[in-house]
């Protein structure tokens, strides 16, 4: 039987988890770059503008138990794909919204929940494929969050200068389409493990062989 811990697909999982966290954490961290643009657009409503990021982080980090429950009902890949769609939808709607509470819902709730739905499966799977190197694999995957938080604000700032804040949001939504690709790679270890019944049958067969061997030894001694 092939040991799941030695499967090379684990390297693909770590790579996918790394880039998922680059985009998930990077996008949420970069929303602050838009604050000046939002203040000008929404008549200097500082409290309302600050709620966009606050609500996003609240749902991003607070819906973990719900996402974990969904992962028991659906595959990790399905949960992450739904989350990717929510992330892209929430960002893509923003340039067309003129009402601040709706923008808080779009990026805060939709993108926040979506980010959690891509983050949790990728983080969990990055450790399931490894035994000896579990800490290393999880550390490499998690380092994507730091890299994303460092580079995405720079990228967003450049996009705002070149295309304006509305155009940049459309491009950021396009960048986050990569989440769909990486989420599609999240194959759970159980999909390549032997069928439970086949394992049980092998165990029963082995037990039967041992009993026959013992009986033969008894007959031979007589």
CSV table of N, CA and C in Angstrom, one decimal, residues 89-166:
chain,number,residue,atom,x,y,z
A,89,UNK,N,-16.1,38.1,-6.8
A,89,UNK,CA,-17.3,38.9,-6.9
A,89,UNK,C,-17.4,40.1,-6.1
A,90,UNK,N,-16.9,39.9,-4.8
A,90,UNK,CA,-16.9,41.1,-3.9
A,90,UNK,C,-16.1,42.2,-4.4
A,91,UNK,N,-14.9,41.9,-4.9
A,91,UNK,CA,-14.0,43.0,-5.4
A,91,UNK,C,-14.5,43.6,-6.7
A,92,UNK,N,-15.0,42.7,-7.6
A,92,UNK,CA,-15.5,43.2,-8.9
A,92,UNK,C,-16.7,44.1,-8.8
A,93,UNK,N,-17.5,44.0,-7.8
A,93,UNK,CA,-18.7,44.8,-7.6
A,93,UNK,C,-18.3,46.2,-7.1
A,94,UNK,N,-17.2,46.4,-6.5
A,94,UNK,CA,-16.9,47.6,-5.8
A,94,UNK,C,-16.8,48.9,-6.7
A,95,UNK,N,-16.2,48.8,-7.9
A,95,UNK,CA,-16.2,50.0,-8.7
A,95,UNK,C,-17.5,50.5,-9.2
A,96,UNK,N,-18.6,49.7,-9.1
A,96,UNK,CA,-19.9,50.1,-9.6
A,96,UNK,C,-20.8,50.5,-8.4
A,97,UNK,N,-20.3,50.5,-7.2
A,97,UNK,CA,-21.2,50.8,-6.1
A,97,UNK,C,-21.0,52.3,-5.7
A,98,UNK,N,-22.1,52.9,-5.3
A,98,UNK,CA,-22.1,54.3,-4.9
A,98,UNK,C,-22.6,54.5,-3.5
A,99,UNK,N,-23.0,53.4,-2.8
A,99,UNK,CA,-23.5,53.5,-1.5
A,99,UNK,C,-22.5,52.8,-0.6
A,100,UNK,N,-22.0,53.5,0.4
A,100,UNK,CA,-20.9,52.9,1.3
A,100,UNK,C,-21.3,51.6,2.0
A,101,UNK,N,-22.5,51.6,2.6
A,101,UNK,CA,-22.9,50.3,3.3
A,101,UNK,C,-22.9,49.1,2.4
A,102,UNK,N,-23.3,49.3,1.1
A,102,UNK,CA,-23.2,48.2,0.2
A,102,UNK,C,-21.8,47.8,-0.1
A,103,UNK,N,-20.9,48.8,-0.2
A,103,UNK,CA,-19.5,48.4,-0.4
A,103,UNK,C,-18.9,47.7,0.8
A,104,UNK,N,-19.4,48.1,2.0
A,104,UNK,CA,-18.9,47.3,3.2
A,104,UNK,C,-19.4,45.9,3.1
A,105,UNK,N,-20.6,45.7,2.6
A,105,UNK,CA,-21.1,44.3,2.4
A,105,UNK,C,-20.3,43.6,1.3
A,106,UNK,N,-20.0,44.3,0.2
A,106,UNK,CA,-19.4,43.6,-0.9
A,106,UNK,C,-18.0,43.1,-0.6
A,107,UNK,N,-17.2,44.1,-0.1
A,107,UNK,CA,-15.8,43.7,0.2
A,107,UNK,C,-15.7,43.1,1.6
A,108,UNK,N,-16.5,43.7,2.6
A,108,UNK,CA,-16.4,43.2,3.9
A,108,UNK,C,-16.9,41.8,4.1
A,109,UNK,N,-18.1,41.6,3.7
A,109,UNK,CA,-18.8,40.3,3.9
A,109,UNK,C,-18.4,39.3,2.9
A,110,UNK,N,-18.7,39.6,1.6
A,110,UNK,CA,-18.5,38.6,0.5
A,110,UNK,C,-17.0,38.2,0.4
A,111,UNK,N,-16.1,39.2,0.3
A,111,UNK,CA,-14.7,38.9,0.1
A,111,UNK,C,-14.1,38.4,1.4
A,112,UNK,N,-14.6,38.9,2.5
A,112,UNK,CA,-14.1,38.4,3.8
A,112,UNK,C,-14.4,36.9,4.0
A,113,UNK,N,-15.7,36.5,3.8
A,113,UNK,CA,-16.0,35.1,3.9
A,113,UNK,C,-15.3,34.3,2.9
A,114,UNK,N,-15.2,34.8,1.6
A,114,UNK,CA,-14.5,34.1,0.6
A,114,UNK,C,-13.1,33.8,0.9
A,115,UNK,N,-12.4,34.8,1.5
A,115,UNK,CA,-11.0,34.7,1.8
A,115,UNK,C,-10.8,33.6,2.9
A,116,UNK,N,-11.7,33.5,3.8
A,116,UNK,CA,-11.6,32.5,4.8
A,116,UNK,C,-11.9,31.1,4.2
A,117,UNK,N,-12.8,31.0,3.2
A,117,UNK,CA,-13.1,29.8,2.6
A,117,UNK,C,-11.9,29.2,1.7
A,118,UNK,N,-11.1,30.1,1.3
A,118,UNK,CA,-9.9,29.6,0.5
A,118,UNK,C,-8.7,29.4,1.5
A,119,UNK,N,-8.7,30.2,2.6
A,119,UNK,CA,-7.5,30.1,3.5
A,119,UNK,C,-7.5,28.8,4.3
A,120,UNK,N,-8.7,28.5,4.9
A,120,UNK,CA,-8.7,27.3,5.8
A,120,UNK,C,-8.4,26.0,5.1
A,121,UNK,N,-9.0,25.7,4.0
A,121,UNK,CA,-8.7,24.4,3.3
A,121,UNK,C,-7.2,24.3,2.9
A,122,UNK,N,-6.7,25.4,2.4
A,122,UNK,CA,-5.3,25.4,2.0
A,122,UNK,C,-4.4,25.2,3.2
A,123,UNK,N,-4.7,25.8,4.3
A,123,UNK,CA,-3.8,25.7,5.5
A,123,UNK,C,-3.9,24.3,6.1
A,124,UNK,N,-5.1,23.8,6.1
A,124,UNK,CA,-5.2,22.4,6.7
A,124,UNK,C,-4.5,21.4,5.8
A,125,UNK,N,-4.7,21.5,4.5
A,125,UNK,CA,-4.2,20.4,3.6
A,125,UNK,C,-2.7,20.5,3.5
A,126,UNK,N,-2.1,21.7,3.7
A,126,UNK,CA,-0.6,21.8,3.6
A,126,UNK,C,0.1,20.9,4.7
A,127,UNK,N,-0.6,20.6,5.8
A,127,UNK,CA,0.0,19.7,6.8
A,127,UNK,C,-0.5,18.3,6.7
A,128,UNK,N,-1.5,18.0,6.0
A,128,UNK,CA,-2.0,16.6,6.0
A,128,UNK,C,-1.2,15.7,5.1
A,129,UNK,N,-0.4,16.2,4.2
A,129,UNK,CA,0.3,15.4,3.3
A,129,UNK,C,1.7,15.0,3.8
A,130,UNK,N,2.1,15.6,5.0
A,130,UNK,CA,3.4,15.4,5.5
A,130,UNK,C,3.4,14.9,6.9
A,131,UNK,N,4.4,14.1,7.3
A,131,UNK,CA,4.5,13.7,8.7
A,131,UNK,C,5.8,14.3,9.3
A,132,UNK,N,6.9,13.8,8.8
A,132,UNK,CA,8.2,14.4,9.3
A,132,UNK,C,8.4,15.9,9.1
A,133,UNK,N,7.9,16.3,7.9
A,133,UNK,CA,8.2,17.7,7.5
A,133,UNK,C,6.9,18.5,7.6
A,134,UNK,N,6.0,18.2,8.5
A,134,UNK,CA,4.7,18.9,8.6
A,134,UNK,C,4.9,20.3,9.0
A,135,UNK,N,5.8,20.6,9.9
A,135,UNK,CA,6.1,22.0,10.4
A,135,UNK,C,6.6,22.8,9.3
A,136,UNK,N,7.6,22.2,8.5
A,136,UNK,CA,8.2,22.9,7.4
A,136,UNK,C,7.1,23.3,6.3
A,137,UNK,N,6.3,22.3,5.9
A,137,UNK,CA,5.3,22.5,4.9
A,137,UNK,C,4.3,23.5,5.3
A,138,UNK,N,3.9,23.5,6.5
A,138,UNK,CA,2.9,24.5,7.0
A,138,UNK,C,3.6,25.9,7.0
A,139,UNK,N,4.8,25.9,7.5
A,139,UNK,CA,5.5,27.2,7.5
A,139,UNK,C,5.7,27.8,6.1
A,140,UNK,N,6.0,27.0,5.2
A,140,UNK,CA,6.2,27.5,3.8
A,140,UNK,C,4.9,28.0,3.3
A,141,UNK,N,3.8,27.3,3.5
A,141,UNK,CA,2.5,27.7,3.0
A,141,UNK,C,2.1,29.0,3.7
A,142,UNK,N,2.3,29.1,5.0
A,142,UNK,CA,1.9,30.3,5.7
A,142,UNK,C,2.7,31.5,5.4
A,143,UNK,N,3.9,31.3,4.9
A,143,UNK,CA,4.8,32.5,4.6
A,143,UNK,C,4.2,33.3,3.4
A,144,UNK,N,3.3,32.6,2.7
A,144,UNK,CA,2.6,33.4,1.6
A,144,UNK,C,1.8,34.5,2.1
A,145,UNK,N,1.2,34.4,3.3
A,145,UNK,CA,0.4,35.5,3.9
A,145,UNK,C,1.3,36.7,4.1
A,146,UNK,N,2.5,36.5,4.6
A,146,UNK,CA,3.4,37.6,4.9
A,146,UNK,C,3.9,38.3,3.6
A,147,UNK,N,4.2,37.4,2.6
A,147,UNK,CA,4.6,38.0,1.3
A,147,UNK,C,3.5,38.8,0.6
A,148,UNK,N,2.3,38.2,0.7
A,148,UNK,CA,1.2,39.0,0.1
A,148,UNK,C,0.9,40.3,0.7
A,149,UNK,N,1.0,40.3,2.1
A,149,UNK,CA,0.8,41.6,2.8
A,149,UNK,C,1.9,42.6,2.5
A,150,UNK,N,3.0,42.1,2.1
A,150,UNK,CA,4.1,43.0,1.8
A,150,UNK,C,4.1,43.6,0.4
A,151,UNK,N,3.7,42.7,-0.6
A,151,UNK,CA,3.8,43.2,-2.0
A,151,UNK,C,2.5,43.7,-2.6
A,152,UNK,N,1.4,43.2,-2.1
A,152,UNK,CA,0.1,43.6,-2.7
A,152,UNK,C,-0.2,45.1,-2.5
A,153,UNK,N,0.1,45.7,-1.4
A,153,UNK,CA,-0.1,47.2,-1.3
A,153,UNK,C,0.7,48.0,-2.3
A,154,UNK,N,1.9,47.5,-2.6
A,154,UNK,CA,2.7,48.2,-3.6
A,154,UNK,C,2.1,48.0,-5.0
A,155,UNK,N,1.7,46.8,-5.3
A,155,UNK,CA,1.0,46.6,-6.6
A,155,UNK,C,-0.2,47.4,-6.7
A,156,UNK,N,-1.0,47.4,-5.7
A,156,UNK,CA,-2.3,48.2,-5.7
A,156,UNK,C,-2.0,49.7,-5.9
A,157,UNK,N,-1.0,50.2,-5.2
A,157,UNK,CA,-0.7,51.6,-5.3
A,157,UNK,C,-0.3,52.0,-6.7
A,158,UNK,N,0.5,51.1,-7.3
A,158,UNK,CA,0.9,51.3,-8.7
A,158,UNK,C,-0.4,51.3,-9.7
A,159,UNK,N,-1.2,50.3,-9.5
A,159,UNK,CA,-2.4,50.2,-10.3
A,159,UNK,C,-3.3,51.4,-10.2
A,160,UNK,N,-3.4,52.0,-9.0
A,160,UNK,CA,-4.2,53.2,-8.8
A,160,UNK,C,-3.7,54.3,-9.5
A,161,UNK,N,-2.4,54.5,-9.5
A,161,UNK,CA,-1.7,55.6,-10.3
A,161,UNK,C,-1.9,55.5,-11.8
A,162,UNK,N,-1.9,54.2,-12.3
A,162,UNK,CA,-2.0,54.0,-13.7
A,162,UNK,C,-3.4,54.0,-14.2
A,163,UNK,N,-4.4,53.4,-13.4
A,163,UNK,CA,-5.7,53.1,-13.9
A,163,UNK,C,-6.8,53.7,-13.1
A,164,UNK,N,-6.5,54.5,-12.0
A,164,UNK,CA,-7.5,55.0,-11.1
A,164,UNK,C,-8.0,53.9,-10.2
A,165,UNK,N,-8.7,54.3,-9.1
A,165,UNK,CA,-9.1,53.3,-8.1
A,165,UNK,C,-10.1,52.3,-8.6
A,166,UNK,N,-11.0,52.8,-9.5
A,166,UNK,CA,-12.0,51.9,-10.0
A,166,UNK,C,-11.4,50.9,-11.0
